[in-house]
PDB file of C-alpha atoms in Angstrom:
ATOM      1  CA  MET V   7      -4.555  53.394  13.622  1.00  0.00           C
ATOM      2  CA  HIS V   8      -8.005  54.896  13.130  1.00  0.00           C
ATOM      3  CA  GLN V   9     -10.777  52.947  11.465  1.00  0.00           C
ATOM      4  CA  LYS V  10     -11.434  54.250   7.964  1.00  0.00           C
ATOM      5  CA  PRO V  11     -14.764  56.121   7.880  1.00  0.00           C
ATOM      6  CA  ASN V  12     -17.613  54.549   5.954  1.00  0.00           C
ATOM      7  CA  VAL V  13     -19.551  56.666   3.481  1.00  0.00           C
ATOM      8  CA  TRP V  14     -22.982  56.298   1.874  1.00  0.00           C
ATOM      9  CA  ARG V  15     -24.632  58.422  -0.817  1.00  0.00           C
ATOM     10  CA  ILE V  16     -28.383  59.002  -0.765  1.00  0.00           C
ATOM     11  CA  GLY V  17     -29.058  61.126  -3.810  1.00  0.00           C
ATOM     12  CA  ASN V  18     -27.269  64.416  -3.150  1.00  0.00           C
ATOM     13  CA  VAL V  19     -26.807  63.635   0.547  1.00  0.00           C
ATOM     14  CA  THR V  20     -23.612  62.100   1.913  1.00  0.00           C
ATOM     15  CA  VAL V  21     -23.529  60.200   5.219  1.00  0.00           C
ATOM     16  CA  THR V  22     -20.198  59.397   6.907  1.00  0.00           C
ATOM     17  CA  ARG V  23     -19.816  57.093   9.915  1.00  0.00           C
ATOM     18  CA  ILE V  24     -17.237  57.980  12.587  1.00  0.00           C
ATOM     19  CA  VAL V  25     -16.718  55.367  15.334  1.00  0.00           C
ATOM     20  CA  ASP V  26     -16.183  56.199  18.997  1.00  0.00           C
ATOM     21  CA  ILE V  27     -16.398  52.697  20.549  1.00  0.00           C
ATOM     22  CA  GLU V  28     -16.798  49.196  19.149  1.00  0.00           C
ATOM     23  CA  ILE V  29     -18.016  46.365  21.394  1.00  0.00           C
ATOM     24  CA  LEU V  30     -17.147  43.000  19.896  1.00  0.00           C
ATOM     25  CA  GLY V  31     -18.349  40.566  22.555  1.00  0.00           C
ATOM     26  CA  GLY V  32     -21.145  41.848  24.761  1.00  0.00           C
ATOM     27  CA  HIS V  33     -23.364  39.464  26.719  1.00  0.00           C
ATOM     28  CA  PRO V  34     -26.894  39.850  25.329  1.00  0.00           C
ATOM     29  CA  ASP V  35     -28.582  40.402  28.693  1.00  0.00           C
ATOM     30  CA  VAL V  36     -26.592  43.598  29.255  1.00  0.00           C
ATOM     31  CA  ILE V  37     -28.971  45.263  26.786  1.00  0.00           C
ATOM     32  CA  PHE V  38     -31.914  42.855  26.578  1.00  0.00           C
ATOM     33  CA  HIS V  39     -33.544  41.495  29.715  1.00  0.00           C
ATOM     34  CA  GLY V  40     -33.481  37.695  29.766  1.00  0.00           C
ATOM     35  CA  LEU V  41     -31.874  37.213  26.356  1.00  0.00           C
ATOM     36  CA  ASP V  42     -29.358  34.363  26.453  1.00  0.00           C
ATOM     37  CA  PRO V  43     -26.531  33.511  24.040  1.00  0.00           C
ATOM     38  CA  GLU V  44     -28.279  30.372  22.769  1.00  0.00           C
ATOM     39  CA  GLN V  45     -31.159  32.472  21.424  1.00  0.00           C
ATOM     40  CA  VAL V  46     -28.620  34.615  19.610  1.00  0.00           C
ATOM     41  CA  ARG V  47     -26.791  31.627  18.147  1.00  0.00           C
ATOM     42  CA  LYS V  48     -30.028  30.325  16.601  1.00  0.00           C
ATOM     43  CA  ILE V  49     -30.221  33.337  14.291  1.00  0.00           C
ATOM     44  CA  ASN V  50     -27.797  32.389  11.539  1.00  0.00           C
ATOM     45  CA  TRP V  51     -27.933  35.671   9.636  1.00  0.00           C
ATOM     46  CA  LEU V  52     -26.479  37.593  12.591  1.00  0.00           C
ATOM     47  CA  GLN V  53     -23.087  35.923  12.125  1.00  0.00           C
ATOM     48  CA  PRO V  54     -20.391  37.026  11.525  1.00  0.00           C
ATOM     49  CA  HIS V  55     -21.164  40.738  11.438  1.00  0.00           C
ATOM     50  CA  TYR V  56     -23.556  41.204  14.372  1.00  0.00           C
ATOM     51  CA  ALA V  57     -22.811  38.272  16.682  1.00  0.00           C
ATOM     52  CA  ASP V  58     -20.060  35.735  17.257  1.00  0.00           C
ATOM     53  CA  ALA V  59     -20.209  31.945  17.380  1.00  0.00           C
ATOM     54  CA  PHE V  60     -20.692  32.036  21.174  1.00  0.00           C
ATOM     55  CA  GLY V  61     -23.842  34.146  20.996  1.00  0.00           C
ATOM     56  CA  MET V  62     -22.179  37.356  22.128  1.00  0.00           C
ATOM     57  CA  LEU V  63     -23.409  40.558  20.482  1.00  0.00           C
ATOM     58  CA  LYS V  64     -21.302  42.937  18.416  1.00  0.00           C
ATOM     59  CA  SER V  65     -22.267  46.597  18.496  1.00  0.00           C
ATOM     60  CA  SER V  66     -20.919  50.045  17.794  1.00  0.00           C
ATOM     61  CA  ILE V  67     -21.229  53.550  19.176  1.00  0.00           C
ATOM     62  CA  HIS V  68     -20.726  55.957  16.314  1.00  0.00           C
ATOM     63  CA  ALA V  69     -21.841  59.272  14.878  1.00  0.00           C
ATOM     64  CA  PHE V  70     -23.167  59.955  11.415  1.00  0.00           C
ATOM     65  CA  VAL V  71     -22.113  63.168   9.682  1.00  0.00           C
ATOM     66  CA  VAL V  72     -24.851  64.121   7.215  1.00  0.00           C
ATOM     67  CA  GLU V  73     -23.986  66.583   4.441  1.00  0.00           C
ATOM     68  CA  SER V  74     -27.029  68.183   2.855  1.00  0.00           C
ATOM     69  CA  GLU V  75     -27.494  71.434   0.951  1.00  0.00           C
ATOM     70  CA  GLY V  76     -24.169  72.808   2.154  1.00  0.00           C
ATOM     71  CA  LYS V  77     -24.779  71.942   5.812  1.00  0.00           C
ATOM     72  CA  ARG V  78     -22.789  69.536   7.953  1.00  0.00           C
ATOM     73  CA  ILE V  79     -24.969  67.807  10.531  1.00  0.00           C
ATOM     74  CA  ILE V  80     -23.553  65.431  13.120  1.00  0.00           C
ATOM     75  CA  VAL V  81     -26.159  62.970  14.388  1.00  0.00           C
ATOM     76  CA  ASP V  82     -25.494  61.719  17.944  1.00  0.00           C
ATOM     77  CA  THR V  83     -22.175  62.485  19.593  1.00  0.00           C
ATOM     78  CA  CYS V  84     -21.355  59.161  21.251  1.00  0.00           C
ATOM     79  CA  VAL V  85     -19.650  58.882  24.668  1.00  0.00           C
ATOM     80  CA  GLY V  86     -16.932  61.534  24.777  1.00  0.00           C
ATOM     81  CA  ASN V  87     -13.682  61.826  26.702  1.00  0.00           C
ATOM     82  CA  ASP V  88     -12.743  62.651  30.299  1.00  0.00           C
ATOM     83  CA  LYS V  89     -16.228  62.019  31.679  1.00  0.00           C
ATOM     84  CA  THR V  90     -17.100  60.293  34.946  1.00  0.00           C
ATOM     85  CA  ARG V  91     -19.359  57.372  34.070  1.00  0.00           C
ATOM     86  CA  HIS V  92     -20.573  54.240  35.832  1.00  0.00           C
ATOM     87  CA  LEU V  93     -19.828  51.881  32.943  1.00  0.00           C
ATOM     88  CA  PRO V  94     -16.067  51.187  32.833  1.00  0.00           C
ATOM     89  CA  ILE V  95     -15.724  51.402  29.033  1.00  0.00           C
ATOM     90  CA  PHE V  96     -17.396  54.837  29.157  1.00  0.00           C
ATOM     91  CA  ASN V  97     -15.525  56.136  32.192  1.00  0.00           C
ATOM     92  CA  ASN V  98     -12.780  58.745  31.712  1.00  0.00           C
ATOM     93  CA  ARG V  99     -12.200  57.753  28.098  1.00  0.00           C
ATOM     94  CA  GLN V 100      -9.236  59.014  26.107  1.00  0.00           C
ATOM     95  CA  GLY V 101     -10.469  58.169  22.636  1.00  0.00           C
ATOM     96  CA  THR V 102      -9.576  59.551  19.206  1.00  0.00           C
ATOM     97  CA  PHE V 103     -13.029  60.591  17.987  1.00  0.00           C
ATOM     98  CA  LEU V 104     -12.201  64.250  17.299  1.00  0.00           C
ATOM     99  CA  SER V 105      -9.010  63.459  15.414  1.00  0.00           C
ATOM    100  CA  GLN V 106     -10.965  60.928  13.356  1.00  0.00           C
ATOM    101  CA  LEU V 107     -13.500  63.625  12.522  1.00  0.00           C
ATOM    102  CA  THR V 108     -10.720  65.934  11.388  1.00  0.00           C
ATOM    103  CA  GLU V 109      -9.012  63.230   9.327  1.00  0.00           C
ATOM    104  CA  ALA V 110     -12.340  62.484   7.632  1.00  0.00           C
ATOM    105  CA  GLY V 111     -12.562  66.146   6.609  1.00  0.00           C
ATOM    106  CA  PHE V 112     -14.815  67.431   9.388  1.00  0.00           C
ATOM    107  CA  PRO V 113     -12.871  69.686  11.788  1.00  0.00           C
ATOM    108  CA  ILE V 114     -15.039  70.699  14.723  1.00  0.00           C
ATOM    109  CA  GLU V 115     -15.321  74.313  13.492  1.00  0.00           C
ATOM    110  CA  THR V 116     -16.983  73.122  10.250  1.00  0.00           C
ATOM    111  CA  ILE V 117     -19.966  71.395  11.867  1.00  0.00           C
ATOM    112  CA  ASP V 118     -23.149  73.455  11.414  1.00  0.00           C
ATOM    113  CA  THR V 119     -25.647  71.375  13.379  1.00  0.00           C
ATOM    114  CA  VAL V 120     -25.570  68.834  16.193  1.00  0.00           C
ATOM    115  CA  LEU V 121     -28.652  66.619  16.389  1.00  0.00           C
ATOM    116  CA  CYS V 122     -29.227  64.247  19.303  1.00  0.00           C
ATOM    117  CA  THR V 123     -31.840  61.579  18.558  1.00  0.00           C
ATOM    118  CA  HIS V 124     -32.255  61.430  22.346  1.00  0.00           C
ATOM    119  CA  LEU V 125     -30.267  62.425  25.416  1.00  0.00           C
ATOM    120  CA  HIS V 126     -28.792  59.145  26.648  1.00  0.00           C
ATOM    121  CA  VAL V 127     -25.191  58.841  27.792  1.00  0.00           C
ATOM    122  CA  ASP V 128     -23.912  57.334  24.524  1.00  0.00           C
ATOM    123  CA  HIS V 129     -25.565  59.938  22.283  1.00  0.00           C
ATOM    124  CA  VAL V 130     -24.479  63.239  23.839  1.00  0.00           C
ATOM    125  CA  GLY V 131     -20.920  62.720  25.090  1.00  0.00           C
ATOM    126  CA  TRP V 132     -19.053  64.736  22.484  1.00  0.00           C
ATOM    127  CA  ASN V 133     -21.520  67.604  22.802  1.00  0.00           C
ATOM    128  CA  THR V 134     -18.842  68.998  25.091  1.00  0.00           C
ATOM    129  CA  ARG V 135     -15.132  68.634  25.777  1.00  0.00           C
ATOM    130  CA  LEU V 136     -12.921  69.475  28.722  1.00  0.00           C
ATOM    131  CA  LEU V 137     -11.001  72.714  28.196  1.00  0.00           C
ATOM    132  CA  ASN V 138      -9.137  74.438  31.039  1.00  0.00           C
ATOM    133  CA  GLU V 139     -11.063  72.269  33.505  1.00  0.00           C
ATOM    134  CA  GLN V 140     -14.406  73.484  32.117  1.00  0.00           C
ATOM    135  CA  TRP V 141     -16.970  71.683  29.977  1.00  0.00           C
ATOM    136  CA  VAL V 142     -17.367  73.685  26.781  1.00  0.00           C
ATOM    137  CA  PRO V 143     -19.357  72.951  23.602  1.00  0.00           C
ATOM    138  CA  THR V 144     -17.201  70.877  21.269  1.00  0.00           C
ATOM    139  CA  PHE V 145     -18.645  72.388  18.086  1.00  0.00           C
ATOM    140  CA  PRO V 146     -18.413  76.164  18.586  1.00  0.00           C
ATOM    141  CA  ASN V 147     -20.099  77.186  15.333  1.00  0.00           C
ATOM    142  CA  ALA V 148     -22.985  74.710  15.520  1.00  0.00           C
ATOM    143  CA  ARG V 149     -26.548  74.934  16.715  1.00  0.00           C
ATOM    144  CA  TYR V 150     -27.395  71.988  18.956  1.00  0.00           C
ATOM    145  CA  LEU V 151     -30.895  70.679  18.280  1.00  0.00           C
ATOM    146  CA  PHE V 152     -32.551  69.202  21.366  1.00  0.00           C
ATOM    147  CA  GLY V 153     -36.035  67.763  21.156  1.00  0.00           C
ATOM    148  CA  ARG V 154     -38.364  69.807  23.345  1.00  0.00           C
ATOM    149  CA  ILE V 155     -40.151  66.741  24.739  1.00  0.00           C
ATOM    150  CA  GLU V 156     -36.855  64.952  25.291  1.00  0.00           C
ATOM    151  CA  LEU V 157     -35.108  67.812  27.071  1.00  0.00           C
ATOM    152  CA  GLU V 158     -38.079  68.540  29.325  1.00  0.00           C
ATOM    153  CA  TYR V 159     -38.210  64.897  30.413  1.00  0.00           C
ATOM    154  CA  TRP V 160     -34.502  64.539  31.233  1.00  0.00           C
ATOM    155  CA  HIS V 161     -34.184  67.997  32.757  1.00  0.00           C
ATOM    156  CA  HIS V 162     -36.987  67.077  35.130  1.00  0.00           C
ATOM    157  CA  LYS V 163     -35.141  63.850  35.985  1.00  0.00           C
ATOM    158  CA  TYR V 164     -31.984  65.860  36.599  1.00  0.00           C
ATOM    159  CA  LEU V 165     -33.708  68.386  38.854  1.00  0.00           C
ATOM    160  CA  SER V 166     -35.607  65.736  40.825  1.00  0.00           C
ATOM    161  CA  GLY V 167     -32.616  63.409  41.185  1.00  0.00           C
ATOM    162  CA  GLU V 168     -32.612  59.843  39.870  1.00  0.00           C
ATOM    163  CA  THR V 169     -32.651  57.508  42.859  1.00  0.00           C
ATOM    164  CA  ALA V 170     -33.548  54.072  41.457  1.00  0.00           C
ATOM    165  CA  ASN V 171     -30.663  51.774  42.308  1.00  0.00           C
ATOM    166  CA  THR V 172     -30.733  49.564  39.211  1.00  0.00           C
ATOM    167  CA  GLU V 173     -27.813  48.802  36.927  1.00  0.00           C
ATOM    168  CA  SER V 174     -29.510  50.381  33.898  1.00  0.00           C
ATOM    169  CA  VAL V 175     -30.192  53.630  35.779  1.00  0.00           C
ATOM    170  CA  LYS V 176     -26.577  53.703  36.945  1.00  0.00           C
ATOM    171  CA  ILE V 177     -25.349  53.241  33.370  1.00  0.00           C
ATOM    172  CA  LEU V 178     -27.582  56.055  32.084  1.00  0.00           C
ATOM    173  CA  ASP V 179     -26.073  58.325  34.771  1.00  0.00           C
ATOM    174  CA  VAL V 180     -28.579  61.129  34.202  1.00  0.00           C
ATOM    175  CA  THR V 181     -27.095  63.573  36.713  1.00  0.00           C
ATOM    176  CA  ASN V 182     -23.583  63.553  35.269  1.00  0.00           C
ATOM    177  CA  VAL V 183     -24.769  63.410  31.654  1.00  0.00           C
ATOM    178  CA  MET V 184     -26.971  66.461  32.032  1.00  0.00           C
ATOM    179  CA  ALA V 185     -24.327  68.359  34.021  1.00  0.00           C
ATOM    180  CA  ASP V 186     -21.388  67.794  31.674  1.00  0.00           C
ATOM    181  CA  SER V 187     -22.922  67.169  28.245  1.00  0.00           C
ATOM    182  CA  VAL V 188     -26.227  69.062  27.995  1.00  0.00           C
ATOM    183  CA  LEU V 189     -26.398  71.986  30.410  1.00  0.00           C
ATOM    184  CA  PRO V 190     -23.077  73.551  29.259  1.00  0.00           C
ATOM    185  CA  VAL V 191     -24.543  73.808  25.749  1.00  0.00           C
ATOM    186  CA  ILE V 192     -27.643  75.501  27.122  1.00  0.00           C
ATOM    187  CA  LYS V 193     -25.511  77.850  29.238  1.00  0.00           C
ATOM    188  CA  ALA V 194     -23.578  78.823  26.085  1.00  0.00           C
ATOM    189  CA  ASP V 195     -26.910  79.548  24.352  1.00  0.00           C
ATOM    190  CA  LEU V 196     -26.048  77.265  21.443  1.00  0.00           C
ATOM    191  CA  HIS V 197     -29.164  75.096  21.651  1.00  0.00           C
ATOM    192  CA  THR V 198     -32.455  75.203  19.801  1.00  0.00           C
ATOM    193  CA  LEU V 199     -35.538  73.304  20.949  1.00  0.00           C
ATOM    194  CA  VAL V 200     -37.270  71.427  18.132  1.00  0.00           C
ATOM    195  CA  GLU V 201     -40.369  69.307  17.673  1.00  0.00           C
ATOM    196  CA  THR V 202     -40.295  65.705  16.521  1.00  0.00           C
ATOM    197  CA  ASP V 203     -41.162  66.607  12.895  1.00  0.00           C
ATOM    198  CA  HIS V 204     -38.491  69.291  12.480  1.00  0.00           C
ATOM    199  CA  HIS V 205     -36.843  69.793   9.057  1.00  0.00           C
ATOM    200  CA  LEU V 206     -33.087  70.362   9.122  1.00  0.00           C
ATOM    201  CA  THR V 207     -32.922  70.864   5.335  1.00  0.00           C
ATOM    202  CA  SER V 208     -35.352  70.109   2.524  1.00  0.00           C
ATOM    203  CA  GLU V 209     -33.705  66.666   2.341  1.00  0.00           C
ATOM    204  CA  VAL V 210     -33.289  65.843   6.042  1.00  0.00           C
ATOM    205  CA  SER V 211     -36.042  65.763   8.656  1.00  0.00           C
ATOM    206  CA  LEU V 212     -36.951  64.175  11.969  1.00  0.00           C
ATOM    207  CA  MET V 213     -39.518  61.452  12.486  1.00  0.00           C
ATOM    208  CA  ALA V 214     -41.071  60.710  15.861  1.00  0.00           C
ATOM    209  CA  THR V 215     -40.163  57.237  17.128  1.00  0.00           C
ATOM    210  CA  PRO V 216     -41.052  57.348  20.859  1.00  0.00           C
ATOM    211  CA  GLY V 217     -40.747  54.602  23.438  1.00  0.00           C
ATOM    212  CA  HIS V 218     -37.064  54.183  24.047  1.00  0.00           C
ATOM    213  CA  THR V 219     -37.350  57.711  25.402  1.00  0.00           C
ATOM    214  CA  PRO V 220     -40.385  60.028  25.344  1.00  0.00           C
ATOM    215  CA  GLY V 221     -39.053  62.361  22.653  1.00  0.00           C
ATOM    216  CA  HIS V 222     -36.914  59.918  20.701  1.00  0.00           C
ATOM    217  CA  VAL V 223     -36.542  60.680  16.991  1.00  0.00           C
ATOM    218  CA  SER V 224     -35.062  59.038  13.940  1.00  0.00           C
ATOM    219  CA  VAL V 225     -33.649  60.941  10.965  1.00  0.00           C
ATOM    220  CA  SER V 226     -35.269  60.639   7.547  1.00  0.00           C
ATOM    221  CA  ILE V 227     -33.336  61.446   4.359  1.00  0.00           C
ATOM    222  CA  HIS V 228     -34.991  61.946   0.956  1.00  0.00           C
ATOM    223  CA  SER V 229     -32.958  63.049  -2.049  1.00  0.00           C
ATOM    224  CA  ASN V 230     -33.301  62.404  -5.786  1.00  0.00           C
ATOM    225  CA  GLU V 231     -35.893  59.674  -5.203  1.00  0.00           C
ATOM    226  CA  MET V 232     -33.567  57.853  -2.792  1.00  0.00           C
ATOM    227  CA  GLU V 233     -34.349  57.305   0.897  1.00  0.00           C
ATOM    228  CA  ALA V 234     -32.500  56.453   4.091  1.00  0.00           C
ATOM    229  CA  ILE V 235     -33.328  56.459   7.796  1.00  0.00           C
ATOM    230  CA  ILE V 236     -30.889  56.826  10.678  1.00  0.00           C
ATOM    231  CA  THR V 237     -32.570  54.736  13.336  1.00  0.00           C
ATOM    232  CA  GLY V 238     -31.373  56.135  16.637  1.00  0.00           C
ATOM    233  CA  ASP V 239     -32.315  53.582  19.291  1.00  0.00           C
ATOM    234  CA  ILE V 240     -35.451  52.115  17.737  1.00  0.00           C
ATOM    235  CA  PHE V 241     -32.962  49.270  17.424  1.00  0.00           C
ATOM    236  CA  HIS V 242     -29.987  48.677  19.673  1.00  0.00           C
ATOM    237  CA  HIS V 243     -29.046  45.633  17.618  1.00  0.00           C
ATOM    238  CA  PRO V 244     -30.320  43.853  14.468  1.00  0.00           C
ATOM    239  CA  ILE V 245     -31.518  40.976  16.672  1.00  0.00           C
ATOM    240  CA  GLU V 246     -34.590  43.129  17.368  1.00  0.00           C
ATOM    241  CA  MET V 247     -35.692  42.501  13.800  1.00  0.00           C
ATOM    242  CA  GLU V 248     -35.878  38.788  14.583  1.00  0.00           C
ATOM    243  CA  TYR V 249     -37.277  39.345  18.090  1.00  0.00           C
ATOM    244  CA  PRO V 250     -39.094  42.716  17.887  1.00  0.00           C
ATOM    245  CA  ASP V 251     -40.671  42.284  21.315  1.00  0.00           C
ATOM    246  CA  LEU V 252     -37.420  42.008  23.242  1.00  0.00           C
ATOM    247  CA  ASP V 253     -37.370  43.890  26.536  1.00  0.00           C
ATOM    248  CA  CYS V 254     -34.561  46.455  26.362  1.00  0.00           C
ATOM    249  CA  ASN V 255     -33.140  47.364  29.770  1.00  0.00           C
ATOM    250  CA  PHE V 256     -32.923  51.042  28.798  1.00  0.00           C
ATOM    251  CA  ASP V 257     -36.396  51.696  27.347  1.00  0.00           C
ATOM    252  CA  VAL V 258     -38.369  54.303  29.273  1.00  0.00           C
ATOM    253  CA  ASP V 259     -41.671  52.900  27.959  1.00  0.00           C
ATOM    254  CA  PRO V 260     -41.127  49.299  26.799  1.00  0.00           C
ATOM    255  CA  GLU V 261     -44.651  48.867  25.432  1.00  0.00           C
ATOM    256  CA  ALA V 262     -44.409  52.029  23.328  1.00  0.00           C
ATOM    257  CA  ALA V 263     -40.907  51.040  22.169  1.00  0.00           C
ATOM    258  CA  ARG V 264     -42.168  47.649  20.963  1.00  0.00           C
ATOM    259  CA  LYS V 265     -45.108  49.303  19.168  1.00  0.00           C
ATOM    260  CA  THR V 266     -42.814  51.819  17.459  1.00  0.00           C
ATOM    261  CA  ARG V 267     -40.372  49.083  16.434  1.00  0.00           C
ATOM    262  CA  ARG V 268     -43.091  46.828  14.961  1.00  0.00           C
ATOM    263  CA  GLU V 269     -44.656  49.731  13.082  1.00  0.00           C
ATOM    264  CA  PHE V 270     -41.256  50.694  11.703  1.00  0.00           C
ATOM    265  CA  LEU V 271     -40.466  47.147  10.592  1.00  0.00           C
ATOM    266  CA  THR V 272     -43.883  46.763   8.975  1.00  0.00           C
ATOM    267  CA  THR V 273     -43.821  50.060   7.101  1.00  0.00           C
ATOM    268  CA  GLN V 274     -40.156  49.983   6.009  1.00  0.00           C
ATOM    269  CA  SER V 275     -39.741  46.318   5.062  1.00  0.00           C
ATOM    270  CA  GLY V 276     -39.673  45.521   1.388  1.00  0.00           C
ATOM    271  CA  ARG V 277     -39.023  49.153   0.475  1.00  0.00           C
ATOM    272  CA  LYS V 278     -35.890  50.591  -1.069  1.00  0.00           C
ATOM    273  CA  VAL V 279     -35.055  52.627   2.028  1.00  0.00           C
ATOM    274  CA  LEU V 280     -31.536  52.301   3.385  1.00  0.00           C
ATOM    275  CA  ILE V 281     -31.512  51.670   7.136  1.00  0.00           C
ATOM    276  CA  LEU V 282     -28.509  53.129   8.958  1.00  0.00           C
ATOM    277  CA  GLY V 283     -28.287  51.539  12.390  1.00  0.00           C
ATOM    278  CA  THR V 284     -26.979  53.871  15.060  1.00  0.00           C
ATOM    279  CA  HIS V 285     -25.481  50.939  16.988  1.00  0.00           C
ATOM    280  CA  PHE V 286     -24.964  48.478  14.134  1.00  0.00           C
ATOM    281  CA  PRO V 287     -21.334  47.480  13.446  1.00  0.00           C
ATOM    282  CA  LEU V 288     -20.226  47.057   9.852  1.00  0.00           C
ATOM    283  CA  PRO V 289     -21.855  46.729   7.410  1.00  0.00           C
ATOM    284  CA  THR V 290     -24.087  49.099   9.484  1.00  0.00           C
ATOM    285  CA  ALA V 291     -26.525  49.790   6.636  1.00  0.00           C
ATOM    286  CA  GLY V 292     -29.004  47.625   4.771  1.00  0.00           C
ATOM    287  CA  TRP V 293     -32.591  46.941   3.819  1.00  0.00           C
ATOM    288  CA  ILE V 294     -35.295  45.353   5.969  1.00  0.00           C
ATOM    289  CA  VAL V 295     -37.068  42.333   4.470  1.00  0.00           C
ATOM    290  CA  GLN V 296     -39.831  40.107   5.795  1.00  0.00           C
ATOM    291  CA  ASN V 297     -38.637  36.750   7.143  1.00  0.00           C
ATOM    292  CA  GLY V 298     -41.682  34.644   7.953  1.00  0.00           C
ATOM    293  CA  ASN V 299     -43.252  36.165  11.063  1.00  0.00           C
ATOM    294  CA  SER V 300     -40.238  38.369  11.692  1.00  0.00           C
ATOM    295  CA  TRP V 301     -37.740  40.464   9.744  1.00  0.00           C
ATOM    296  CA  LEU V 302     -34.043  40.584   8.878  1.00  0.00           C
ATOM    297  CA  MET V 303     -31.606  43.050   7.362  1.00  0.00           C
ATOM    298  CA  VAL V 304     -29.733  42.452   4.125  1.00  0.00           C
ATOM    299  CA  SER V 305     -26.798  44.527   2.953  1.00  0.00           C
TER     300      SER V 305
END
């Protein structure tokens, strides 16, 4: 049975969450270097939604479908099916993401725009699907928006070959990700290169949030005096509001990522701006508030 999609309204804009993978008990040091379960357990507000009683983290890999001014925009396309990946839960998946999209009212032919906040393995997977043993764009009538800075960086990595033998580099799997989830879109001439301040509609635009990757963006929504932000990977988990200086194993530039995260928390806390976490399990959305010398999210 598919999980029922979650829907938010921001003025005239509708945002629908479609889940690809839920992770209900991940050890914290898989994502955050040196973070132990006891540190997680100390943060009471994380339970029960974002962590369990043993200090294991709960997270989600999902897409947001944004409907604005007659356009259907899918933000981040998760992991995908049939793809060779280092991480076992990503490898050769046979998930139900596309049927969930259809059941939610979004058949693949009706998507107008695909927007990748960045080009990591868990954000581009459903860019393509396997058809007659070929990788083809999943959304045939869509334009795929790739950040110019982001694509240049990862294409260079792909061409040069990624040789670092670390677990995080293996998980990112740049060579396979580019070959099966990015380059087929470019070959089909369905992509458009955009800058980090690009406007998708008058209500939906990009905001530069670099650090996790060089061209990383978040998605800003303004409609009828209401606001929301889809985070991308500024945050991998709400625990980064309590510990904003955590060292994420997958940040390209950890110092820049910490700076971006602190600036975001400072500028968005105490405001009526709905934060939609790209990897936050339910309730997924909430508001950032100051909590002493740190922050937390309330729903």
